[in-house]
mmCIF file of C-alpha atoms in Angstrom:
data_model
loop_
_atom_site.group_PDB
_atom_site.id
_atom_site.type_symbol
_atom_site.label_atom_id
_atom_site.label_comp_id
_atom_site.label_asym_id
_atom_site.label_seq_id
_atom_site.Cartn_x
_atom_site.Cartn_y
_atom_site.Cartn_z
ATOM 1 C CA GLN A 1 86.084 90.909 115.907
ATOM 2 C CA ARG A 2 89.040 92.984 114.692
ATOM 3 C CA ARG A 3 90.599 91.662 111.834
ATOM 4 C CA LEU A 4 93.011 92.401 109.008
ATOM 5 C CA MET A 5 93.405 90.480 105.646
ATOM 6 C CA GLU A 6 95.925 90.863 103.282
ATOM 7 C CA SER A 7 95.622 89.594 99.512
ATOM 8 C CA GLY A 8 97.439 90.162 96.385
ATOM 9 C CA GLY A 9 101.297 89.977 95.860
ATOM 10 C CA GLY A 10 103.190 87.242 94.380
ATOM 11 C CA SER A 11 106.281 87.284 92.073
ATOM 12 C CA ALA A 12 107.043 90.257 89.136
ATOM 13 C CA GLN A 13 110.331 91.213 87.537
ATOM 14 C CA PRO A 14 112.038 94.239 88.316
ATOM 15 C CA GLY A 15 110.464 97.088 86.493
ATOM 16 C CA ASN A 16 106.942 95.936 86.704
ATOM 17 C CA SER A 17 103.834 96.180 89.130
ATOM 18 C CA LEU A 18 102.219 94.551 91.709
ATOM 19 C CA ARG A 19 99.272 95.239 94.261
ATOM 20 C CA VAL A 20 98.398 94.188 97.583
ATOM 21 C CA SER A 21 95.180 94.303 99.384
ATOM 22 C CA CYS A 22 93.941 94.686 103.222
ATOM 23 C CA GLU A 23 90.527 94.209 103.783
ATOM 24 C CA VAL A 24 89.657 95.398 107.551
ATOM 25 C CA ALA A 25 86.674 94.243 109.671
ATOM 26 C CA GLY A 26 85.980 95.232 113.139
ATOM 27 C CA LEU A 27 87.437 98.387 113.430
ATOM 28 C CA THR A 28 87.194 102.233 112.159
ATOM 29 C CA THR A 29 89.933 103.093 110.464
ATOM 30 C CA LYS A 30 90.112 106.819 111.266
ATOM 31 C CA ASP A 31 90.985 105.774 114.879
ATOM 32 C CA TYR A 32 93.986 104.081 113.779
ATOM 33 C CA CYS A 33 97.353 104.951 111.700
ATOM 34 C CA MET A 34 96.930 102.282 109.204
ATOM 35 C CA GLY A 35 99.887 101.009 107.140
ATOM 36 C CA TRP A 36 102.361 98.472 105.971
ATOM 37 C CA PHE A 37 105.656 97.093 106.890
ATOM 38 C CA ARG A 38 107.690 94.353 105.037
ATOM 39 C CA GLN A 39 110.385 92.134 106.277
ATOM 40 C CA ALA A 40 112.607 90.214 104.300
ATOM 41 C CA PRO A 41 114.506 87.241 105.334
ATOM 42 C CA GLY A 42 117.197 88.079 107.939
ATOM 43 C CA ALA A 43 116.392 91.696 108.026
ATOM 44 C CA LYS A 44 114.602 94.385 110.569
ATOM 45 C CA ARG A 45 110.968 95.185 109.630
ATOM 46 C CA GLU A 46 110.899 98.392 107.085
ATOM 47 C CA GLY A 47 107.969 100.908 107.448
ATOM 48 C CA VAL A 48 106.550 101.266 103.431
ATOM 49 C CA ALA A 49 103.140 103.326 103.892
ATOM 50 C CA ALA A 50 101.235 104.619 106.682
ATOM 51 C CA MET A 51 97.531 106.499 106.534
ATOM 52 C CA ASP A 52 97.014 108.762 109.483
ATOM 53 C CA SER A 53 93.627 109.551 110.737
ATOM 54 C CA ASP A 54 92.780 112.491 108.343
ATOM 55 C CA GLY A 55 93.685 110.855 105.433
ATOM 56 C CA PHE A 56 97.285 111.818 104.927
ATOM 57 C CA VAL A 57 99.850 108.969 103.272
ATOM 58 C CA SER A 58 103.536 109.036 104.325
ATOM 59 C CA TYR A 59 106.179 106.620 102.466
ATOM 60 C CA GLY A 60 108.939 104.981 103.679
ATOM 61 C CA GLY A 61 112.036 106.587 101.601
ATOM 62 C CA ALA A 62 112.901 103.984 99.868
ATOM 63 C CA VAL A 63 109.482 103.390 98.382
ATOM 64 C CA LYS A 64 108.685 107.133 98.129
ATOM 65 C CA GLY A 65 107.320 108.056 94.478
ATOM 66 C CA ARG A 66 107.035 104.480 93.340
ATOM 67 C CA PHE A 67 104.352 103.063 95.794
ATOM 68 C CA THR A 68 100.877 104.265 96.272
ATOM 69 C CA MET A 69 98.467 103.756 99.246
ATOM 70 C CA THR A 70 94.853 104.113 99.241
ATOM 71 C CA LEU A 71 91.924 103.303 101.285
ATOM 72 C CA ASP A 72 88.672 102.071 99.501
ATOM 73 C CA ASN A 73 86.428 103.260 102.083
ATOM 74 C CA THR A 74 83.352 101.183 100.318
ATOM 75 C CA LYS A 75 84.741 98.063 100.852
ATOM 76 C CA ASN A 76 87.112 99.582 103.949
ATOM 77 C CA THR A 77 89.920 97.647 102.225
ATOM 78 C CA LEU A 78 93.593 99.325 102.049
ATOM 79 C CA VAL A 79 95.499 99.032 98.884
ATOM 80 C CA LEU A 80 99.056 99.294 98.031
ATOM 81 C CA GLN A 81 99.820 100.043 94.619
ATOM 82 C CA MET A 82 103.658 99.204 93.794
ATOM 83 C CA ASN A 83 105.123 100.317 90.688
ATOM 84 C CA ASN A 84 108.573 100.122 88.941
ATOM 85 C CA LEU A 85 109.623 97.445 91.582
ATOM 86 C CA LYS A 86 112.922 96.604 92.878
ATOM 87 C CA THR A 87 114.740 93.493 93.704
ATOM 88 C CA GLU A 88 115.146 95.095 97.265
ATOM 89 C CA ASP A 89 111.274 95.252 97.263
ATOM 90 C CA THR A 90 111.287 91.510 98.125
ATOM 91 C CA GLY A 91 109.377 90.555 101.253
ATOM 92 C CA MET A 92 106.743 89.600 103.751
ATOM 93 C CA TYR A 93 104.328 92.495 103.241
ATOM 94 C CA THR A 94 101.917 92.858 106.471
ATOM 95 C CA CYS A 95 99.091 95.166 106.990
ATOM 96 C CA VAL A 96 98.947 96.989 110.416
ATOM 97 C CA ALA A 97 96.672 98.866 112.072
ATOM 98 C CA ILE A 98 97.540 100.859 115.200
ATOM 99 C CA PRO A 99 95.634 102.848 117.730
ATOM 100 C CA VAL A 100 96.107 106.276 117.482
ATOM 101 C CA ARG A 101 97.220 106.653 120.959
ATOM 102 C CA PHE A 102 99.961 104.962 120.470
ATOM 103 C CA ALA A 103 100.888 106.542 116.814
ATOM 104 C CA SER A 104 101.039 110.271 117.861
ATOM 105 C CA ALA A 105 103.109 110.726 114.329
ATOM 106 C CA CYS A 106 101.488 108.469 111.805
ATOM 107 C CA VAL A 107 104.692 108.295 109.444
ATOM 108 C CA GLY A 108 106.206 106.173 107.078
ATOM 109 C CA SER A 109 108.358 104.389 109.749
ATOM 110 C CA SER A 110 105.325 103.735 112.127
ATOM 111 C CA PRO A 111 104.131 100.816 110.869
ATOM 112 C CA ALA A 112 107.252 98.813 111.423
ATOM 113 C CA GLY A 113 107.945 100.634 114.822
ATOM 114 C CA LEU A 114 104.664 100.249 116.480
ATOM 115 C CA ALA A 115 103.418 97.271 114.710
ATOM 116 C CA ASP A 116 103.351 95.007 118.166
ATOM 117 C CA PHE A 117 101.214 98.061 119.911
ATOM 118 C CA GLY A 118 98.457 97.239 117.309
ATOM 119 C CA TYR A 119 96.699 94.465 115.133
ATOM 120 C CA ARG A 120 97.899 93.203 112.037
ATOM 121 C CA GLY A 121 97.243 90.667 109.538
ATOM 122 C CA GLN A 122 99.026 87.283 108.554
ATOM 123 C CA GLY A 123 101.329 89.209 106.001
ATOM 124 C CA THR A 124 101.494 88.606 101.910
ATOM 125 C CA GLN A 125 104.748 87.416 100.351
ATOM 126 C CA VAL A 126 106.489 89.877 97.214
ATOM 127 C CA THR A 127 109.029 88.319 95.606
ATOM 128 C CA VAL A 128 110.499 90.891 92.825
ATOM 129 C CA SER A 129 113.256 88.742 90.535
ATOM 130 C CA VAL A 130 114.759 89.014 87.301
#
């Protein structure tokens, strides 16, 4: 059974760091475009980061240089390290796995635009405020 389960997140002040993780079960990550999108209340989905089948990671423009996504193969867990957080990083962060046949270009925006073609978790809330 394919399952994506997010954990982590929470609250932080601007400038601080948080980490969210996504435990992946029932699928082989190299067969998917893996990544995260986020969504704030009343806003559209925004791609955060995506990893293609070769392990290359792309980031959305708003987080580039601040966020780092890695895949822990021993735990089959996708980890998003978020540094130098800003209030605009607030939102629900959702992990997605998009079959590569739907994601010929797996880039930072892909998790937001192609999420409906793949699998996703329930999401985890990140709140950044003073």
